Coordinates of C-alpha atoms and ligand atoms in Angstrom, one line a residue:
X1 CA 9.8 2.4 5.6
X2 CA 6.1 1.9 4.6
X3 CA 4.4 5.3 3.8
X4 CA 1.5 4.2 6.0
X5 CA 0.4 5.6 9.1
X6 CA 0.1 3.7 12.5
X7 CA -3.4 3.3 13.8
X8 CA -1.6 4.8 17.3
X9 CA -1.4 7.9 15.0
X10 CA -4.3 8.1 13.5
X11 CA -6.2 8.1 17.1
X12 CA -3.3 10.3 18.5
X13 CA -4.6 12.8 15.7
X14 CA -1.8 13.2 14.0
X15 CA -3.9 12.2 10.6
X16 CA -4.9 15.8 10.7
X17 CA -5.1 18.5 8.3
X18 CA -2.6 20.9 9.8
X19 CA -5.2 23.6 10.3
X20 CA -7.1 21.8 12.5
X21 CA -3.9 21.7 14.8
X22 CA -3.7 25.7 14.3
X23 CA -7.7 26.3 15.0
X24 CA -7.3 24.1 18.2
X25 CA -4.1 26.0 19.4
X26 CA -6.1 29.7 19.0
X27 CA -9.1 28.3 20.8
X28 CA -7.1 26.7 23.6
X29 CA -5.3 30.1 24.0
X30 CA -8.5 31.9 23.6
X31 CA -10.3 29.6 25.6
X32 CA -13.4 29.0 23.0
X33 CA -14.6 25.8 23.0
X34 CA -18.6 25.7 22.5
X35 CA -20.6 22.4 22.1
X36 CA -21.0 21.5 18.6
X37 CA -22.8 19.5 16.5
X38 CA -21.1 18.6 13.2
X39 CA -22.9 16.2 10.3
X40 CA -20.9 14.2 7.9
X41 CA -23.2 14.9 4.5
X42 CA -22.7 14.4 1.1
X43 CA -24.0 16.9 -1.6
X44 CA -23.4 15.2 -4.6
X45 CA -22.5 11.6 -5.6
X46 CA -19.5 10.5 -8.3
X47 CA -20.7 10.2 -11.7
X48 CA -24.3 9.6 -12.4
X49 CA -25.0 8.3 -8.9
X50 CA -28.3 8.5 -7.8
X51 CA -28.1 6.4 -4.3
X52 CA -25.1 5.4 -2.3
X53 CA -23.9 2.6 0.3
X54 CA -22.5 4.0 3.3
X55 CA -20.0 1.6 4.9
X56 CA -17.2 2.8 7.7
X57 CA -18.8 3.4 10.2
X58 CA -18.5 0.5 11.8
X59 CA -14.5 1.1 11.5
X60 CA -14.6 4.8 12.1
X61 CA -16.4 3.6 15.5
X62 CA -12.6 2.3 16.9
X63 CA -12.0 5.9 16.3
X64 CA -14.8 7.8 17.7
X65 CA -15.0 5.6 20.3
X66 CA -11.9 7.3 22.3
X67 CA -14.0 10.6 21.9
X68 CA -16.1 12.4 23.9
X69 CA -18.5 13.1 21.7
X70 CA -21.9 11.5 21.3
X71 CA -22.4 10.4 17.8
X72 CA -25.7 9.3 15.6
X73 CA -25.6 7.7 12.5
X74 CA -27.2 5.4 9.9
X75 CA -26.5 1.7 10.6
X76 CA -23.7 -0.1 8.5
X77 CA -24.3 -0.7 5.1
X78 CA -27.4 2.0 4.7
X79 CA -28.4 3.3 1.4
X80 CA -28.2 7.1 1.6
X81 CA -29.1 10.0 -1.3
X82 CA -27.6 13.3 -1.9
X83 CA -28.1 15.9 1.3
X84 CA -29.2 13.0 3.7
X85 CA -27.0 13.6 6.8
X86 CA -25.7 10.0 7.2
X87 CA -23.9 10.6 11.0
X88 CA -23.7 13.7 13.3
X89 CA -21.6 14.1 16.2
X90 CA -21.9 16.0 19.2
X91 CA -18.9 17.1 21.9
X92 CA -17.0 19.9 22.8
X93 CA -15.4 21.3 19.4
X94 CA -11.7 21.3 21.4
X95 CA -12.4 17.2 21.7
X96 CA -12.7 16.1 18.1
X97 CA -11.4 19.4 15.9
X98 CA -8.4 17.5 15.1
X99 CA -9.6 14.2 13.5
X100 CA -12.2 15.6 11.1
X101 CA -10.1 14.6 8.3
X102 CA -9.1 10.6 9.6
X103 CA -13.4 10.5 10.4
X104 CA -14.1 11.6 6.4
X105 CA -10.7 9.3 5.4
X106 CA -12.4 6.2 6.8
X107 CA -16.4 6.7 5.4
X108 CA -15.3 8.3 2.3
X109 CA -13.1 5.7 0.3
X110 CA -14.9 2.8 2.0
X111 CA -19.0 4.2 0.9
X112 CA -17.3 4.4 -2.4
X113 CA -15.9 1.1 -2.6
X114 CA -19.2 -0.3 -1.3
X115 CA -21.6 1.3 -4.0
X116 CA -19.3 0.1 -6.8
X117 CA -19.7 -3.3 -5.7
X118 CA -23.5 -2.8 -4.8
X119 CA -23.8 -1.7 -8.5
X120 CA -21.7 -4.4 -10.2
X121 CA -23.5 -7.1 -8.1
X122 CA -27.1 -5.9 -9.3
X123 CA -25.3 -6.0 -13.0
X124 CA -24.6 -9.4 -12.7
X125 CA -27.4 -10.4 -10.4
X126 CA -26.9 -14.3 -9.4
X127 CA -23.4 -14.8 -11.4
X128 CA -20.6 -14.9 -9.5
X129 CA -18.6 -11.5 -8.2
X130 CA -14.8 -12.0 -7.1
X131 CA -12.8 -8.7 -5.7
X132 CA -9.6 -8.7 -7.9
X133 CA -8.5 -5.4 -7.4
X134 CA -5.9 -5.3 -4.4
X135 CA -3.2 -5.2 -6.3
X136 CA -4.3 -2.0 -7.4
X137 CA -4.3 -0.1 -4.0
X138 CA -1.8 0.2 -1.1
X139 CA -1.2 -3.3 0.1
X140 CA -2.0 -1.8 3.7
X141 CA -5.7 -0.9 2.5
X142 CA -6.4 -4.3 0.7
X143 CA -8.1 -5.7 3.4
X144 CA -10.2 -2.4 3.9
X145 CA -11.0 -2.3 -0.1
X146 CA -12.0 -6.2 0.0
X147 CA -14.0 -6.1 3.4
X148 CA -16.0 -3.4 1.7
X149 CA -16.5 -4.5 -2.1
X150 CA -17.7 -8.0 0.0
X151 CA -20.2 -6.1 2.0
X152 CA -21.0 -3.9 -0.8
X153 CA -22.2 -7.2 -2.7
X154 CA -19.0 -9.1 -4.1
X155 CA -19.5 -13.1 -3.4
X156 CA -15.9 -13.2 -2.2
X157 CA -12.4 -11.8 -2.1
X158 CA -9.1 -13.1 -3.7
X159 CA -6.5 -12.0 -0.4
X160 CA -5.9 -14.3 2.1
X161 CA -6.1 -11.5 4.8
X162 CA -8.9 -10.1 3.5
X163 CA -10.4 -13.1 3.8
X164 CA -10.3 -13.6 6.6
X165 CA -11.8 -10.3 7.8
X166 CA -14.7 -11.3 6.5
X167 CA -14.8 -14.4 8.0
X168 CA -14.9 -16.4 4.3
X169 CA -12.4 -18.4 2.4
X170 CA -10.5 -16.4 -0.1
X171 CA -11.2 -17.0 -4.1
X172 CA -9.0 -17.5 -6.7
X173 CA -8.2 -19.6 -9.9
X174 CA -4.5 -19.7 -11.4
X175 CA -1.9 -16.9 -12.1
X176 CA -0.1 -16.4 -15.6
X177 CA 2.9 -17.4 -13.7
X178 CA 1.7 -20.9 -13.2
X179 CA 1.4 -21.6 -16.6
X180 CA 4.4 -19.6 -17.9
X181 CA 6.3 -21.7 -15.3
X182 CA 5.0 -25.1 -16.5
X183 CA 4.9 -24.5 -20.4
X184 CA 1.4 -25.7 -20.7
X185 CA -2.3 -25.0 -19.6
X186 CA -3.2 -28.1 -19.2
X187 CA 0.1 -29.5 -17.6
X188 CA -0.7 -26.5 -15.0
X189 CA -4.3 -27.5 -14.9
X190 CA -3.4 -31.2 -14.1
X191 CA -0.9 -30.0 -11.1
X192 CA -3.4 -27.6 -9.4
X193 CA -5.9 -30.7 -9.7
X194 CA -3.4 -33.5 -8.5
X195 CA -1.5 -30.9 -6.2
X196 CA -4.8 -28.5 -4.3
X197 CA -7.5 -29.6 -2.1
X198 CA -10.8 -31.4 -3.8
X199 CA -12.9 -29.2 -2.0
X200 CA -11.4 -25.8 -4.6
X201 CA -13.4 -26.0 -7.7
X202 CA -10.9 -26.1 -10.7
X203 CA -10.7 -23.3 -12.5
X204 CA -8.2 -22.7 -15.4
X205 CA -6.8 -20.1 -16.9
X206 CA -7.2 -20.2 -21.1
X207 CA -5.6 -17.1 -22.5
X208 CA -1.8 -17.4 -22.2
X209 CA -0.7 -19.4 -25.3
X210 CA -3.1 -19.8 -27.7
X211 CA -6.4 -18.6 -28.9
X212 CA -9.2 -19.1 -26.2
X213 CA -11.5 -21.9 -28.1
X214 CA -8.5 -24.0 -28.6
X215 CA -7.4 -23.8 -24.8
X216 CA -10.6 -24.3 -23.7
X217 CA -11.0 -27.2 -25.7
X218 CA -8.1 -28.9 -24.6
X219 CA -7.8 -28.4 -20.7
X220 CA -12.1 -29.2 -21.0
X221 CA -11.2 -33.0 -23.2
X222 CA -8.3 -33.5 -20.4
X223 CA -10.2 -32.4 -17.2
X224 CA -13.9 -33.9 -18.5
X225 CA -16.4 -33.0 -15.3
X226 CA -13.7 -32.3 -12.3
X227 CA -13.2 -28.8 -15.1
X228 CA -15.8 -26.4 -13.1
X229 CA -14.8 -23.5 -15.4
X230 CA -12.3 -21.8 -17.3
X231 CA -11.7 -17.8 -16.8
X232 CA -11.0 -15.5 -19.6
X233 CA -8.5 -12.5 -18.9
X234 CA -8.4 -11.6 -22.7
X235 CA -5.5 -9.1 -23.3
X236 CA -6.9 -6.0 -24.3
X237 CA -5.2 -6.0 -27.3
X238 CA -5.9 -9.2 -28.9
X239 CA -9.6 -8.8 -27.4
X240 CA -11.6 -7.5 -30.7
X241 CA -15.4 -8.3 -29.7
X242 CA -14.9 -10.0 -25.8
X243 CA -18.7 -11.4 -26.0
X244 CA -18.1 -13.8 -29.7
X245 CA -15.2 -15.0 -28.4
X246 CA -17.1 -16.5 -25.2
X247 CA -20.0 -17.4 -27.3
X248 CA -17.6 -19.4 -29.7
X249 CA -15.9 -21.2 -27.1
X250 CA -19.3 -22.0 -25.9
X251 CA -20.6 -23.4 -28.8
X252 CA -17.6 -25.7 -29.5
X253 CA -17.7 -26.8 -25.9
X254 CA -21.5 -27.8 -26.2
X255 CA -21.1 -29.7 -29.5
X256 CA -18.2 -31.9 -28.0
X257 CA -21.0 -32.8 -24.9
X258 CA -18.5 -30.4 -22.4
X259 CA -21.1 -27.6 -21.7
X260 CA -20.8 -28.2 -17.9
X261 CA -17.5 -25.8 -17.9
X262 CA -18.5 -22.5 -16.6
X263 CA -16.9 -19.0 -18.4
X264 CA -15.1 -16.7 -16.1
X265 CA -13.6 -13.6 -17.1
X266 CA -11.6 -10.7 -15.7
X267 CA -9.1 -8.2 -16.9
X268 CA -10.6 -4.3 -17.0
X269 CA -14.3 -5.3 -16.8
X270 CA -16.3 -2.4 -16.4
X271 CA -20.0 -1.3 -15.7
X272 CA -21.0 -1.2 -19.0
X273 CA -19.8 -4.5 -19.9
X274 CA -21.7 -6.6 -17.7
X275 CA -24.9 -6.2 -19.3
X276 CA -23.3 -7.2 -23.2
X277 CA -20.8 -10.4 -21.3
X278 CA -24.3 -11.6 -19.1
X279 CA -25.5 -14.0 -21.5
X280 CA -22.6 -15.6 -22.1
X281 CA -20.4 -15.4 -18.3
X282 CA -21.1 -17.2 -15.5
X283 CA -18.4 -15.1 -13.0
X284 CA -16.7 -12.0 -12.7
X285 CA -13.4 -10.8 -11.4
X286 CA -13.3 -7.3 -11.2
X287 CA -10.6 -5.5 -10.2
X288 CA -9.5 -1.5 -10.9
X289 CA -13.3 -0.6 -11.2
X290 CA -14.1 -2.0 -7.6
X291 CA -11.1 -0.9 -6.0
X292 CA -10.3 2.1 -7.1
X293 CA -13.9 3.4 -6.6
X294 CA -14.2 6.9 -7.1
X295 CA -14.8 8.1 -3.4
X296 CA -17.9 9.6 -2.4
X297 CA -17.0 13.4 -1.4
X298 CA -18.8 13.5 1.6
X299 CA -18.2 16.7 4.2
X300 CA -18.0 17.5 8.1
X301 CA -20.1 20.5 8.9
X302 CA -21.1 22.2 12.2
X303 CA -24.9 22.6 12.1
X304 CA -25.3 23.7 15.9
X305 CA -23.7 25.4 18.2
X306 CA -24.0 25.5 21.7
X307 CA -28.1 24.5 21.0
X308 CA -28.7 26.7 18.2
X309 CA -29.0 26.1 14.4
X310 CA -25.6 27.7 13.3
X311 CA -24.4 26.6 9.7
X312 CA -22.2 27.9 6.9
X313 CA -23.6 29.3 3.8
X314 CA -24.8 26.5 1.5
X315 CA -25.7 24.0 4.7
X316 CA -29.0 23.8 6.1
X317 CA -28.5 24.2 10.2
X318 CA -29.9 22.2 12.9
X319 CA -29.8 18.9 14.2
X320 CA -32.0 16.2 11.1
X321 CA -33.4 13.7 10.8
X322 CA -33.7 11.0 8.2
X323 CA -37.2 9.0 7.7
X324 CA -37.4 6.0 5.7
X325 CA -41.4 4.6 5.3
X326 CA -41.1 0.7 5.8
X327 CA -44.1 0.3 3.3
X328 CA -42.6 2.6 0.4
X329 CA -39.3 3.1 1.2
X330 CA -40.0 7.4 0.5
X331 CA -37.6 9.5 2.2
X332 CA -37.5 12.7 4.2
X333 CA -35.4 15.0 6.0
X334 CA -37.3 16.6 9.5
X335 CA -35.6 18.7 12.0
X336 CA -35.0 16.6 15.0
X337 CA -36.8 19.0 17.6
X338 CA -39.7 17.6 15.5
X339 CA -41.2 14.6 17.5
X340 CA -43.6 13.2 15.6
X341 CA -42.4 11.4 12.6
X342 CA -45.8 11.5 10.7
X343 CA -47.5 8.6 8.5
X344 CA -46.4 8.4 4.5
X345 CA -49.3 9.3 2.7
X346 CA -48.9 5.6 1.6
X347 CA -50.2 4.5 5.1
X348 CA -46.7 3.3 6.0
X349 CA -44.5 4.4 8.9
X350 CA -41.4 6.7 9.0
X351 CA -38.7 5.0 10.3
X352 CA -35.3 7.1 11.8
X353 CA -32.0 6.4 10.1
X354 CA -30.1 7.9 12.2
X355 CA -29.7 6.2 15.8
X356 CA -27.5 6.8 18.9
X357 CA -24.5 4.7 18.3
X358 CA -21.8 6.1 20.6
X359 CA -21.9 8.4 24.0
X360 CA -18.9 9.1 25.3
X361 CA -17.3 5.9 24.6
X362 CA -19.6 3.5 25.3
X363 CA -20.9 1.8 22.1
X364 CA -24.8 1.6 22.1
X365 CA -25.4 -0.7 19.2
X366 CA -23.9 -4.2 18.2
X367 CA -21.2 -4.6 15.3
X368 CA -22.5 -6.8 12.7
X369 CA -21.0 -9.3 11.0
X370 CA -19.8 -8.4 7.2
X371 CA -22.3 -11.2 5.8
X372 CA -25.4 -9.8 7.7
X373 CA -24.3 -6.3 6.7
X374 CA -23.9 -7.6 2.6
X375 CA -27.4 -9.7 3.2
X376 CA -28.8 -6.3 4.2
X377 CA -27.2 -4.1 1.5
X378 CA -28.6 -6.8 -1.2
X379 CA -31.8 -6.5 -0.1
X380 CA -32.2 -2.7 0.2
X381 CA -30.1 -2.1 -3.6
X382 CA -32.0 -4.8 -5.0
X383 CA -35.6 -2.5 -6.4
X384 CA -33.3 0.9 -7.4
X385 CA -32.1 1.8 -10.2
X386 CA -28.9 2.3 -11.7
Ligands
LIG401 ZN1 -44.8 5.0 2.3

């Protein structure tokens, strides 16, 4: 069997840390069950993190929305900052004690998978950005990963299912296998031109047999113009200095009149790469760095109680709020029995990041689509730093 669990399990709850099963059997015998408040807030991002994306929310909705509870929370896609409450809920603590850990599952793993693509994409700002990295992760998550790197900024996705969650074709050039299995490059560059659909750019791969300038070379003189590009995925270990190789295969490509062909690469790209490959790459295909994300840590804590400010040590109590100035973009955190928002000194006003999305099952905002939620992400990452 598949070590997954059923969606009918996660919303039955059994997707729960077994504590929360004991805490609700001792208040159901000891009939407590106060109104609480609980915000889902990260301290600290991974590494040297200084903003984050926040994305499933939208999927934690076909959760929350068999809850009683009432729940607030940034829209979709929002950049957030350490201590920003990004979503609170509110119910009766007997009503949702037992899926704290699904509700931190689905936002977790997802904001992390979003930033890392938000990052990579303002690395390699108008080049292209292709999710490679399913075949990293659970096979049941791919489409999860990929729905997220895309929103998070990746141009497209290489699974077909993820695909079409997104509502985009899938991308893709040509596996090892193909050339392995036809002896040549460009004998498998000639089949997936004679063989695919004109309207899929051809793309081929130029690392299996020889060294890259001579591949390159020869699948560019064969192809002529229909070549779009050819992608680099370098072994590590016969790699030595990534960016001459690409610049050498350019130069020999412009001096034979073939500079059209575009330079792909993947294999274990990572942050710091972009930057040195830029001048010389044209697309990306990142995998383990994207998909395997680190997560960002974020927590479930009760900040009121039956009305009043009640928190742990270490959490600031009470119902927030989050501003954002429209003009500025300046941040800040307000209790939210505090009505009037205030003007930034800039002369801007405060907007609230946190809205009603949710009472009692009744959804009070509309689901975007993954490209208006990317389109929005883009714009908001695109003046912050790294
Ligand atoms: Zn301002």
């Amino acid at each position: 069997m598949f070590l997954t669990a059923d969606p009918e399990e996660i919303l039955a709850g059994k997707i729960t840390d077994v504590y929360f099963e004991r805490t609700l059997k001792i208040m159901k015998a000891k009939n407590i069950n106060p109104v609480v408040k609980a915000e889902f807030i990260a301290k600290n991002l991974p590494k040297d993190w200084s903003w984050a994306v926040l994305t499933g929310i939208q999927e934690a909705m076909e959760l929350m929305a068999r809850l009683k509870i009432k729940v607030r929370a940034m829209k979709e896609g929002s950049v957030f900052y350490p201590y920003e409450p990004v979503m609170e809920i509110e119910g009766l603590y007997q009503d949702f004690c037992v899926y704290e850990t699904a509700l931190l599952g689905l936002i977790c793993q997802a904001s992390g998978v979003a930033t890392q693509a938000a990052r990579m994409k303002k690395l390699v700002g108008d080049r292209l950005l292709m999710s490679f990295g399913a075949r990293r992760m659970h096979p049941i998550l791919a489409p999860m990963i990929e729905r997220n790197a895309y929103v998070g900024g990746c141009d497209g996705v290489a699974v077909v299912k993820s695909g079409e969650v997104i509502g985009e074709d899938p991308m893709g050039t040509m596996p090892h296998s193909l050339i392995l299995c036809m002896g040549s490059t460009v004998e498998a560059i000639k089949a997936y031109d004679e063989i695919l659909d004109p309207k899929l750019k051809r793309v081929a791969l130029i690392d299996t047999f020889q060294d890259e300038k001579f591949e390159v070379l020869n699948v560019a003189q064969v192809m002529g113009d229909k070549l779009y590009a050819v992608r680099f995925d370098t072994p590590g270990s016969r790699r030595g200095n990534f960016f001459r190789i690409l610049e050498e295969a350019r130069w020999e490509l412009e001096l034979r009149g073939l500079g059209h062909v575009k330079f792909f690469v993947s294999g274990g790209i990572h942050e710091e790469d972009i930057p040195v490959l830029n001048p010389v790459v044209h697309g990306y295909g990142i995998g383990t760095s994207i998909s395997n994300a680190p997560v960002v840590d974020f927590a479930m804590d009760i900040i009121e109680i039956e009305g009043k400010p009640f928190a742990k040590r270490g959490k600031w109590s009470g119902s927030k709020r989050v501003l954002a100035c429209d003009r500025c973009g300046t941040r800040n955190i307000l209790p939210n029995t505090k009505v009037e928002a205030g003007i930034c000194p800039c002369g801007g006003a405060f907007i609230d990041l946190l809205v009603p999305i949710l009472d009692n099952g009744k959804a009070l905002i509309k689901t975007e689509t993954p490209a208006l939620i990317r389109y929005s992400v883009l714009k908001q990452v695109k003046d912050l730093v790294l």
